[in-house]
Amino acid sequence: MSHLLELQGIQKSLGHRSVLNGADLTIDAGEIVWLVGPNGSGKTTLIKVAAGMSTPGKGTVSWFGNRPSPRLRARIGVLLDASFLYGELTAEENLFYYARIYGLQDARQKVQEWLERVRLHRDKHVLVKAFSKGMKQRLAIARAFIHQPEVLFLDEPYDGLDVASSQHLTAWLKAMREAGTGILLVSHEDTAFRGLSVRTLKLSQGRLIKGESP
Amino acid sequence: MNFWRVLWSMVGKDLRIEWRTKQLFISSLSFALLLVFLMGLVLYGSGNMTRFADAGLLWLLIMMAGLFSLNRQDDKERWDGAIYAATLVPTDRSVLFYARVISHLLFVAVMEIVLVPLYSVVLGTSIQVAWGPIILVLLMGTIGFVAVGAMLTSLALTSSLREILVPLMIFPLSVPLLLGAVEVTSSILQGNWGKGVWWAVIGAYDVLFLGLPGLLYDFIAEV
């Protein structure tokens, strides 16, 4: 059976600096991989390459046993440091826009569900540019999760969240993992997901090595 | 199917944001109106302006106003990285290019509806004699210019020098299109359709710059 995500020998340079130097990684259904490493070690670059947002210099990326393709992009979810939201749209309009992009049949219902889950239903008509960092992060989480992706790429998902929101996020990650979603997670907040069983990998000198569990 | 759904969602989003803020339309139109009145002021009483000069000034005006709005159109996409979401769309990434072309074409077309009659009045150009051909050449010329602009703004999107790079690249790249549009427009102002070769130049620009970026956009769109 093929892996949900497989990276083989990924090399990537940014300018003259070699960031990834033969990184290998697999993620299977129901697995959470926690990626650790110091600032500038290439964690975000690895996520961008794995999510198909950046092309590796060398090496191969496969999703669900196939080369990344537009059709398969509907089955992945990505949350980076940027929220990918539009400041001049309301919370509801932003989510509805992404729900339409992903072709969700019950888009309006899904949008309302996720607005309630991230506790933004009372602010759904507020322009996102007026949101606090934490509110924006909650909406960005809803944006990344709304189409029920089978593989999730999360870069610092706990950033800006209050305690209650962090607990909710951990509970969703747990539920998604139990439903078979594979998750690649970068976070400095190891206490937030201490209850989760994760496989830890450390990015060192552009390669992935086994790391210590949180 | 996916492609069209995503395309219209993106265009709808652009129109909704513009309808709400009116930033792009108001700023570009104000800039263009200012140019019209300045042209009217400096050319006041120059009754011997040729039809060619009339047409040239009109197209320069449209391109300047179009460029102004092209540069500003990306501001909303850059807000908190929304532009990068385009690399995740579950269809061909060229959809972003075509959505930009359609949205921008609509903005510039609305601007032209205001500008062209005003230009005609302020500079005393008798465009009213041939609205049909004028509308056709305006449409074809604007499609070409907007397609070139959308391609260049996509290329320069992550560059900190984009506000300089885009004008530096767009005008040299648009010279044949500009010449064709000016030749055809000046002929129309003189009561005929102009030479077929100039219509062909404009048409070729439309086909080339609508087609080529569509094929190359996956390379352009990398983060």
GROMACS .gro file of C-alpha atoms in nm:
model
  437
    1MET     CA    1   0.000   0.000   0.000
    2SER     CA    2   0.135   0.344  -0.093
    3HIS     CA    3   0.217   0.615   0.158
    4LEU     CA    4   0.001   0.924   0.181
    5LEU     CA    5   0.315   1.131   0.139
    6GLU     CA    6   0.661   1.025   0.031
    7LEU     CA    7   0.967   1.245  -0.015
    8GLN     CA    8   1.282   1.092  -0.158
    9GLY     CA    9   1.620   1.261  -0.169
   10ILE     CA   10   1.484   1.614  -0.163
   11GLN     CA   11   1.740   1.884  -0.230
   12LYS     CA   12   1.654   2.250  -0.234
   13SER     CA   13   1.864   2.564  -0.236
   14LEU     CA   14   1.749   2.917  -0.165
   15GLY     CA   15   1.986   3.148  -0.346
   16HIS     CA   16   2.333   3.005  -0.286
   17ARG     CA   17   2.235   2.841   0.040
   18SER     CA   18   2.160   2.470   0.038
   19VAL     CA   19   1.859   2.422   0.268
   20LEU     CA   20   1.754   2.063   0.206
   21ASN     CA   21   2.019   1.809   0.129
   22GLY     CA   22   1.865   1.472   0.055
   23ALA     CA   23   1.565   1.472   0.289
   24ASP     CA   24   1.356   1.153   0.294
   25LEU     CA   25   1.017   1.126   0.458
   26THR     CA   26   0.706   0.909   0.452
   27ILE     CA   27   0.372   0.969   0.617
   28ASP     CA   28   0.105   0.701   0.637
   29ALA     CA   29  -0.265   0.718   0.712
   30GLY     CA   30  -0.334   0.821   1.070
   31GLU     CA   31   0.020   0.931   1.138
   32ILE     CA   32   0.139   1.262   1.279
   33VAL     CA   33   0.498   1.357   1.205
   34TRP     CA   34   0.637   1.637   1.419
   35LEU     CA   35   0.920   1.814   1.243
   36VAL     CA   36   1.170   1.991   1.467
   37GLY     CA   37   1.485   2.188   1.408
   38PRO     CA   38   1.636   2.526   1.485
   39ASN     CA   39   1.525   2.845   1.310
   40GLY     CA   40   1.643   2.852   0.952
   41SER     CA   41   1.695   2.475   0.933
   42GLY     CA   42   1.451   2.446   0.641
   43LYS     CA   43   1.129   2.323   0.806
   44THR     CA   44   0.904   2.565   0.619
   45THR     CA   45   1.090   2.499   0.294
   46LEU     CA   46   1.035   2.126   0.344
   47ILE     CA   47   0.663   2.184   0.401
   48LYS     CA   48   0.638   2.398   0.086
   49VAL     CA   49   0.815   2.133  -0.120
   50ALA     CA   50   0.605   1.854   0.030
   51ALA     CA   51   0.285   2.051  -0.035
   52GLY     CA   52   0.378   2.112  -0.398
   53MET     CA   53   0.415   2.486  -0.351
   54SER     CA   54   0.783   2.480  -0.432
   55THR     CA   55   0.975   2.259  -0.673
   56PRO     CA   56   1.272   2.066  -0.535
   57GLY     CA   57   1.609   2.101  -0.703
   58LYS     CA   58   1.645   1.723  -0.689
   59GLY     CA   59   1.439   1.438  -0.550
   60THR     CA   60   1.079   1.329  -0.584
   61VAL     CA   61   0.755   1.410  -0.406
   62SER     CA   62   0.459   1.176  -0.424
   63TRP     CA   63   0.110   1.205  -0.283
   64PHE     CA   64  -0.101   0.893  -0.245
   65GLY     CA   65   0.154   0.704  -0.453
   66ASN     CA   66   0.135   0.946  -0.746
   67ARG     CA   67   0.310   1.256  -0.870
   68PRO     CA   68   0.145   1.573  -0.733
   69SER     CA   69  -0.129   1.687  -0.969
   70PRO     CA   70  -0.405   1.949  -0.966
   71ARG     CA   71  -0.665   1.680  -0.893
   72LEU     CA   72  -0.469   1.555  -0.590
   73ARG     CA   73  -0.429   1.909  -0.454
   74ALA     CA   74  -0.796   1.886  -0.348
   75ARG     CA   75  -0.690   1.616  -0.100
   76ILE     CA   76  -0.426   1.817   0.085
   77GLY     CA   77  -0.455   2.106   0.330
   78VAL     CA   78  -0.186   2.362   0.403
   79LEU     CA   79  -0.145   2.610   0.688
   80LEU     CA   80   0.164   2.828   0.675
   81ASP     CA   81   0.268   3.139   0.864
   82ALA     CA   82   0.066   3.348   0.615
   83SER     CA   83  -0.308   3.296   0.653
   84PHE     CA   84  -0.394   3.305   0.277
   85LEU     CA   85  -0.700   3.511   0.372
   86TYR     CA   86  -0.833   3.829   0.210
   87GLY     CA   87  -0.849   4.126   0.444
   88GLU     CA   88  -1.127   4.294   0.249
   89LEU     CA   89  -1.357   3.992   0.274
   90THR     CA   90  -1.548   3.889   0.582
   91ALA     CA   91  -1.471   3.567   0.769
   92GLU     CA   92  -1.773   3.401   0.610
   93GLU     CA   93  -1.686   3.522   0.259
   94ASN     CA   94  -1.328   3.399   0.294
   95LEU     CA   95  -1.435   3.051   0.397
   96PHE     CA   96  -1.707   3.039   0.132
   97TYR     CA   97  -1.456   3.140  -0.133
   98TYR     CA   98  -1.226   2.850  -0.040
   99ALA     CA   99  -1.520   2.611  -0.007
  100ARG     CA  100  -1.616   2.702  -0.366
  101ILE     CA  101  -1.258   2.665  -0.485
  102TYR     CA  102  -1.257   2.311  -0.344
  103GLY     CA  103  -1.597   2.240  -0.498
  104LEU     CA  104  -1.769   2.143  -0.171
  105GLN     CA  105  -2.127   2.040  -0.241
  106ASP     CA  106  -2.264   2.166   0.090
  107ALA     CA  107  -2.041   2.475   0.097
  108ARG     CA  108  -2.273   2.703   0.296
  109GLN     CA  109  -2.336   2.443   0.562
  110LYS     CA  110  -1.967   2.356   0.592
  111VAL     CA  111  -1.879   2.724   0.626
  112GLN     CA  112  -2.127   2.772   0.910
  113GLU     CA  113  -2.002   2.454   1.080
  114TRP     CA  114  -1.642   2.565   1.071
  115LEU     CA  115  -1.722   2.919   1.178
  116GLU     CA  116  -1.884   2.772   1.488
  117ARG     CA  117  -1.599   2.528   1.549
  118VAL     CA  118  -1.340   2.804   1.546
  119ARG     CA  119  -1.578   3.027   1.748
  120LEU     CA  120  -1.601   3.299   1.487
  121HIS     CA  121  -1.972   3.264   1.404
  122ARG     CA  122  -2.051   3.587   1.590
  123ASP     CA  123  -1.784   3.768   1.387
  124LYS     CA  124  -1.863   3.611   1.053
  125HIS     CA  125  -1.963   3.942   0.897
  126VAL     CA  126  -1.651   4.124   1.016
  127LEU     CA  127  -1.379   4.202   0.762
  128VAL     CA  128  -1.074   3.986   0.827
  129LYS     CA  129  -0.844   4.289   0.823
  130ALA     CA  130  -1.004   4.385   1.155
  131PHE     CA  131  -0.926   4.048   1.315
  132SER     CA  132  -0.666   3.993   1.586
  133LYS     CA  133  -0.378   3.754   1.517
  134GLY     CA  134  -0.549   3.474   1.708
  135MET     CA  135  -0.882   3.521   1.527
  136LYS     CA  136  -0.704   3.522   1.193
  137GLN     CA  137  -0.519   3.205   1.285
  138ARG     CA  138  -0.845   3.033   1.384
  139LEU     CA  139  -1.000   3.129   1.052
  140ALA     CA  140  -0.687   3.013   0.867
  141ILE     CA  141  -0.722   2.676   1.042
  142ALA     CA  142  -1.083   2.654   0.926
  143ARG     CA  143  -0.967   2.749   0.576
  144ALA     CA  144  -0.711   2.467   0.573
  145PHE     CA  145  -0.945   2.204   0.724
  146ILE     CA  146  -1.277   2.284   0.555
  147HIS     CA  147  -1.237   2.041   0.265
  148GLN     CA  148  -1.142   1.752   0.495
  149PRO     CA  149  -0.794   1.695   0.354
  150GLU     CA  150  -0.633   1.352   0.376
  151VAL     CA  151  -0.288   1.503   0.427
  152LEU     CA  152  -0.231   1.816   0.632
  153PHE     CA  153   0.077   2.037   0.629
  154LEU     CA  154   0.082   2.260   0.935
  155ASP     CA  155   0.352   2.519   1.002
  156GLU     CA  156   0.320   2.663   1.354
  157PRO     CA  157  -0.058   2.607   1.378
  158TYR     CA  158  -0.063   2.703   1.749
  159ASP     CA  159   0.088   3.044   1.680
  160GLY     CA  160  -0.132   3.317   1.828
  161LEU     CA  161  -0.395   3.080   1.970
  162ASP     CA  162  -0.532   3.113   2.322
  163VAL     CA  163  -0.545   2.813   2.555
  164ALA     CA  164  -0.900   2.711   2.460
  165SER     CA  165  -0.827   2.735   2.087
  166SER     CA  166  -0.506   2.535   2.129
  167GLN     CA  167  -0.699   2.260   2.307
  168HIS     CA  168  -0.960   2.259   2.029
  169LEU     CA  169  -0.690   2.233   1.765
  170THR     CA  170  -0.526   1.939   1.944
  171ALA     CA  171  -0.865   1.766   1.969
  172TRP     CA  172  -0.927   1.817   1.595
  173LEU     CA  173  -0.583   1.685   1.508
  174LYS     CA  174  -0.652   1.380   1.720
  175ALA     CA  175  -0.989   1.324   1.555
  176MET     CA  176  -0.842   1.370   1.208
  177ARG     CA  177  -0.561   1.130   1.280
  178GLU     CA  178  -0.815   0.871   1.399
  179ALA     CA  179  -1.005   0.927   1.074
  180GLY     CA  180  -0.688   0.840   0.879
  181THR     CA  181  -0.548   1.182   0.797
  182GLY     CA  182  -0.170   1.206   0.775
  183ILE     CA  183  -0.025   1.519   0.932
  184LEU     CA  184   0.311   1.690   0.894
  185LEU     CA  185   0.346   1.935   1.178
  186VAL     CA  186   0.601   2.204   1.254
  187SER     CA  187   0.560   2.362   1.594
  188HIS     CA  188   0.769   2.503   1.874
  189GLU     CA  189   0.471   2.457   2.109
  190ASP     CA  190   0.536   2.095   2.202
  191THR     CA  191   0.326   2.121   2.518
  192ALA     CA  192   0.012   2.195   2.316
  193PHE     CA  193  -0.001   1.850   2.156
  194ARG     CA  194   0.161   1.650   2.434
  195GLY     CA  195  -0.138   1.415   2.446
  196LEU     CA  196  -0.095   1.316   2.085
  197SER     CA  197   0.117   1.027   1.973
  198VAL     CA  198   0.357   1.166   1.719
  199ARG     CA  199   0.667   1.052   1.533
  200THR     CA  200   0.939   1.312   1.575
  201LEU     CA  201   1.189   1.391   1.303
  202LYS     CA  202   1.466   1.644   1.330
  203LEU     CA  203   1.588   1.844   1.036
  204SER     CA  204   1.962   1.864   1.065
  205GLN     CA  205   2.195   1.989   0.791
  206GLY     CA  206   1.918   1.945   0.536
  207ARG     CA  207   1.843   1.582   0.626
  208LEU     CA  208   1.575   1.424   0.842
  209ILE     CA  209   1.688   1.215   1.137
  210LYS     CA  210   1.495   1.052   1.419
  211GLY     CA  211   1.419   1.297   1.698
  212GLU     CA  212   1.297   1.276   2.057
  213SER     CA  213   0.924   1.257   2.131
  214PRO     CA  214   0.764   1.553   2.309
  215MET     CA  215  -1.531   2.179  -1.482
  216ASN     CA  216  -1.305   2.252  -1.185
  217PHE     CA  217  -1.121   2.512  -1.390
  218TRP     CA  218  -1.434   2.716  -1.468
  219ARG     CA  219  -1.567   2.692  -1.114
  220VAL     CA  220  -1.237   2.814  -0.971
  221LEU     CA  221  -1.205   3.082  -1.240
  222TRP     CA  222  -1.547   3.235  -1.168
  223SER     CA  223  -1.491   3.208  -0.792
  224MET     CA  224  -1.169   3.409  -0.829
  225VAL     CA  225  -1.327   3.669  -1.057
  226GLY     CA  226  -1.626   3.694  -0.823
  227LYS     CA  227  -1.393   3.747  -0.528
  228ASP     CA  228  -1.204   4.024  -0.713
  229LEU     CA  229  -1.528   4.199  -0.808
  230ARG     CA  230  -1.667   4.169  -0.456
  231ILE     CA  231  -1.354   4.324  -0.306
  232GLU     CA  232  -1.352   4.603  -0.565
  233TRP     CA  233  -1.723   4.670  -0.522
  234ARG     CA  234  -1.665   4.696  -0.147
  235THR     CA  235  -1.354   4.912  -0.148
  236LYS     CA  236  -1.370   5.084  -0.491
  237GLN     CA  237  -1.000   5.156  -0.430
  238LEU     CA  238  -0.881   5.038  -0.767
  239PHE     CA  239  -1.153   5.204  -0.969
  240ILE     CA  240  -1.149   5.537  -0.790
  241SER     CA  241  -0.771   5.573  -0.782
  242SER     CA  242  -0.720   5.467  -1.144
  243LEU     CA  243  -1.007   5.675  -1.274
  244SER     CA  244  -0.894   5.981  -1.078
  245PHE     CA  245  -0.546   5.940  -1.226
  246ALA     CA  246  -0.688   5.902  -1.577
  247LEU     CA  247  -0.924   6.200  -1.540
  248LEU     CA  248  -0.635   6.411  -1.423
  249LEU     CA  249  -0.439   6.311  -1.733
  250VAL     CA  250  -0.735   6.396  -1.961
  251PHE     CA  251  -0.772   6.741  -1.812
  252LEU     CA  252  -0.397   6.803  -1.825
  253MET     CA  253  -0.397   6.700  -2.190
  254GLY     CA  254  -0.695   6.927  -2.252
  255LEU     CA  255  -0.511   7.210  -2.079
  256VAL     CA  256  -0.179   7.182  -2.263
  257LEU     CA  257  -0.341   7.111  -2.600
  258TYR     CA  258  -0.613   7.376  -2.565
  259GLY     CA  259  -0.656   7.562  -2.892
  260SER     CA  260  -0.433   7.326  -3.092
  261GLY     CA  261  -0.693   7.275  -3.361
  262ASN     CA  262  -0.440   7.125  -3.596
  263MET     CA  263  -0.384   6.804  -3.398
  264THR     CA  264  -0.385   6.511  -3.635
  265ARG     CA  265  -0.609   6.207  -3.599
  266PHE     CA  266  -0.293   6.005  -3.542
  267ALA     CA  267  -0.199   6.222  -3.245
  268ASP     CA  268  -0.557   6.195  -3.115
  269ALA     CA  269  -0.540   5.817  -3.131
  270GLY     CA  270  -0.190   5.804  -2.983
  271LEU     CA  271  -0.286   6.016  -2.685
  272LEU     CA  272  -0.600   5.812  -2.626
  273TRP     CA  273  -0.406   5.485  -2.616
  274LEU     CA  274  -0.133   5.628  -2.396
  275LEU     CA  275  -0.403   5.744  -2.158
  276ILE     CA  276  -0.565   5.399  -2.150
  277MET     CA  277  -0.233   5.224  -2.099
  278MET     CA  278  -0.118   5.460  -1.824
  279ALA     CA  279  -0.446   5.422  -1.636
  280GLY     CA  280  -0.443   5.046  -1.696
  281LEU     CA  281  -0.088   5.015  -1.567
  282PHE     CA  282  -0.174   5.219  -1.258
  283SER     CA  283  -0.457   4.981  -1.173
  284LEU     CA  284  -0.253   4.668  -1.262
  285ASN     CA  285   0.007   4.761  -1.005
  286ARG     CA  286  -0.256   4.817  -0.740
  287GLN     CA  287  -0.465   4.510  -0.822
  288ASP     CA  288  -0.213   4.279  -0.658
  289ASP     CA  289  -0.217   4.457  -0.325
  290LYS     CA  290  -0.515   4.255  -0.202
  291GLU     CA  291  -0.350   3.931  -0.317
  292ARG     CA  292  -0.033   4.007  -0.127
  293TRP     CA  293  -0.221   4.075   0.198
  294ASP     CA  294  -0.116   3.791   0.427
  295GLY     CA  295  -0.001   3.569   0.144
  296ALA     CA  296  -0.335   3.506  -0.028
  297ILE     CA  297  -0.151   3.487  -0.360
  298TYR     CA  298   0.024   3.168  -0.248
  299ALA     CA  299  -0.310   2.993  -0.206
  300ALA     CA  300  -0.322   2.997  -0.586
  301THR     CA  301  -0.050   2.731  -0.588
  302LEU     CA  302  -0.290   2.502  -0.400
  303VAL     CA  303  -0.594   2.527  -0.628
  304PRO     CA  304  -0.726   2.186  -0.734
  305THR     CA  305  -0.700   2.274  -1.102
  306ASP     CA  306  -0.444   2.412  -1.345
  307ARG     CA  307  -0.264   2.707  -1.188
  308SER     CA  308  -0.311   2.911  -1.505
  309VAL     CA  309  -0.659   2.978  -1.368
  310LEU     CA  310  -0.505   3.258  -1.161
  311PHE     CA  311  -0.370   3.428  -1.474
  312TYR     CA  312  -0.704   3.408  -1.655
  313ALA     CA  313  -0.892   3.531  -1.347
  314ARG     CA  314  -0.657   3.832  -1.334
  315VAL     CA  315  -0.709   3.902  -1.703
  316ILE     CA  316  -1.088   3.889  -1.674
  317SER     CA  317  -1.104   4.098  -1.356
  318HIS     CA  318  -0.866   4.358  -1.490
  319LEU     CA  319  -1.034   4.368  -1.828
  320LEU     CA  320  -1.363   4.447  -1.654
  321PHE     CA  321  -1.201   4.727  -1.450
  322VAL     CA  322  -1.033   4.883  -1.752
  323ALA     CA  323  -1.345   4.844  -1.968
  324VAL     CA  324  -1.556   5.031  -1.712
  325MET     CA  325  -1.286   5.298  -1.696
  326GLU     CA  326  -1.288   5.329  -2.075
  327ILE     CA  327  -1.666   5.377  -2.076
  328VAL     CA  328  -1.607   5.693  -1.871
  329LEU     CA  329  -1.277   5.801  -2.024
  330VAL     CA  330  -1.331   5.772  -2.398
  331PRO     CA  331  -1.638   5.997  -2.426
  332LEU     CA  332  -1.477   6.245  -2.187
  333TYR     CA  333  -1.157   6.244  -2.391
  334SER     CA  334  -1.363   6.302  -2.702
  335VAL     CA  335  -1.533   6.606  -2.546
  336VAL     CA  336  -1.224   6.759  -2.380
  337LEU     CA  337  -0.998   6.724  -2.682
  338GLY     CA  338  -1.269   6.779  -2.942
  339THR     CA  339  -1.218   6.441  -3.108
  340SER     CA  340  -1.517   6.320  -3.305
  341ILE     CA  341  -1.524   5.959  -3.188
  342GLN     CA  342  -1.903   5.959  -3.209
  343VAL     CA  343  -1.884   5.904  -3.583
  344ALA     CA  344  -1.775   5.542  -3.556
  345TRP     CA  345  -1.858   5.380  -3.224
  346GLY     CA  346  -1.874   5.020  -3.352
  347PRO     CA  347  -1.515   4.993  -3.483
  348ILE     CA  348  -1.385   5.204  -3.194
  349ILE     CA  349  -1.541   4.967  -2.941
  350LEU     CA  350  -1.391   4.668  -3.126
  351VAL     CA  351  -1.039   4.810  -3.136
  352LEU     CA  352  -1.065   4.925  -2.775
  353LEU     CA  353  -1.170   4.576  -2.671
  354MET     CA  354  -0.901   4.396  -2.868
  355GLY     CA  355  -0.626   4.640  -2.770
  356THR     CA  356  -0.727   4.630  -2.404
  357ILE     CA  357  -0.732   4.249  -2.397
  358GLY     CA  358  -0.376   4.242  -2.535
  359PHE     CA  359  -0.250   4.504  -2.291
  360VAL     CA  360  -0.420   4.344  -1.992
  361ALA     CA  361  -0.286   3.998  -2.086
  362VAL     CA  362   0.070   4.132  -2.114
  363GLY     CA  363   0.025   4.317  -1.785
  364ALA     CA  364  -0.121   4.015  -1.602
  365MET     CA  365   0.170   3.803  -1.718
  366LEU     CA  366   0.430   4.056  -1.609
  367THR     CA  367   0.269   4.126  -1.272
  368SER     CA  368   0.260   3.751  -1.210
  369LEU     CA  369   0.629   3.724  -1.292
  370ALA     CA  370   0.718   4.018  -1.069
  371LEU     CA  371   0.472   3.942  -0.792
  372THR     CA  372   0.722   3.850  -0.524
  373SER     CA  373   0.980   4.109  -0.630
  374SER     CA  374   1.023   4.414  -0.411
  375LEU     CA  375   1.095   4.613  -0.731
  376ARG     CA  376   0.770   4.516  -0.905
  377GLU     CA  377   0.635   4.872  -0.921
  378ILE     CA  378   0.937   4.967  -1.128
  379LEU     CA  379   0.988   4.638  -1.311
  380VAL     CA  380   0.636   4.611  -1.450
  381PRO     CA  381   0.629   4.953  -1.622
  382LEU     CA  382   0.985   4.902  -1.747
  383MET     CA  383   0.884   4.574  -1.909
  384ILE     CA  384   0.526   4.638  -2.012
  385PHE     CA  385   0.580   4.936  -2.243
  386PRO     CA  386   0.863   4.788  -2.453
  387LEU     CA  387   0.671   4.462  -2.475
  388SER     CA  388   0.353   4.645  -2.580
  389VAL     CA  389   0.507   4.862  -2.855
  390PRO     CA  390   0.374   4.659  -3.151
  391LEU     CA  391   0.033   4.640  -2.985
  392LEU     CA  392   0.035   5.015  -2.918
  393LEU     CA  393   0.137   5.093  -3.276
  394GLY     CA  394  -0.133   4.866  -3.413
  395ALA     CA  395  -0.401   5.010  -3.187
  396VAL     CA  396  -0.300   5.369  -3.270
  397GLU     CA  397  -0.288   5.302  -3.648
  398VAL     CA  398  -0.630   5.134  -3.646
  399THR     CA  399  -0.787   5.396  -3.416
  400SER     CA  400  -0.656   5.684  -3.625
  401SER     CA  401  -0.796   5.520  -3.942
  402ILE     CA  402  -1.132   5.476  -3.772
  403LEU     CA  403  -1.132   5.843  -3.670
  404GLN     CA  404  -1.080   5.924  -4.037
  405GLY     CA  405  -1.378   5.715  -4.138
  406ASN     CA  406  -1.227   5.381  -4.249
  407TRP     CA  407  -1.133   5.050  -4.085
  408GLY     CA  408  -0.758   5.076  -4.139
  409LYS     CA  409  -0.514   4.822  -4.276
  410GLY     CA  410  -0.577   4.455  -4.208
  411VAL     CA  411  -0.216   4.403  -4.104
  412TRP     CA  412  -0.261   4.624  -3.797
  413TRP     CA  413  -0.578   4.441  -3.698
  414ALA     CA  414  -0.377   4.120  -3.737
  415VAL     CA  415  -0.101   4.254  -3.508
  416ILE     CA  416  -0.356   4.332  -3.236
  417GLY     CA  417  -0.526   3.994  -3.284
  418ALA     CA  418  -0.192   3.812  -3.272
  419TYR     CA  419  -0.104   3.988  -2.946
  420ASP     CA  420  -0.432   3.876  -2.793
  421VAL     CA  421  -0.382   3.516  -2.898
  422LEU     CA  422  -0.013   3.504  -2.802
  423PHE     CA  423  -0.041   3.666  -2.462
  424LEU     CA  424  -0.361   3.489  -2.367
  425GLY     CA  425  -0.217   3.153  -2.472
  426LEU     CA  426   0.148   3.159  -2.372
  427PRO     CA  427   0.117   3.244  -1.999
  428GLY     CA  428  -0.154   2.978  -1.972
  429LEU     CA  429   0.099   2.718  -2.083
  430LEU     CA  430   0.384   2.848  -1.866
  431TYR     CA  431   0.196   2.948  -1.553
  432ASP     CA  432   0.292   2.643  -1.349
  433PHE     CA  433   0.655   2.756  -1.368
  434ILE     CA  434   0.566   3.118  -1.298
  435ALA     CA  435   0.353   3.033  -0.993
  436GLU     CA  436   0.623   2.868  -0.782
  437VAL     CA  437   0.667   3.026  -0.439
   0.00000   0.00000   0.00000
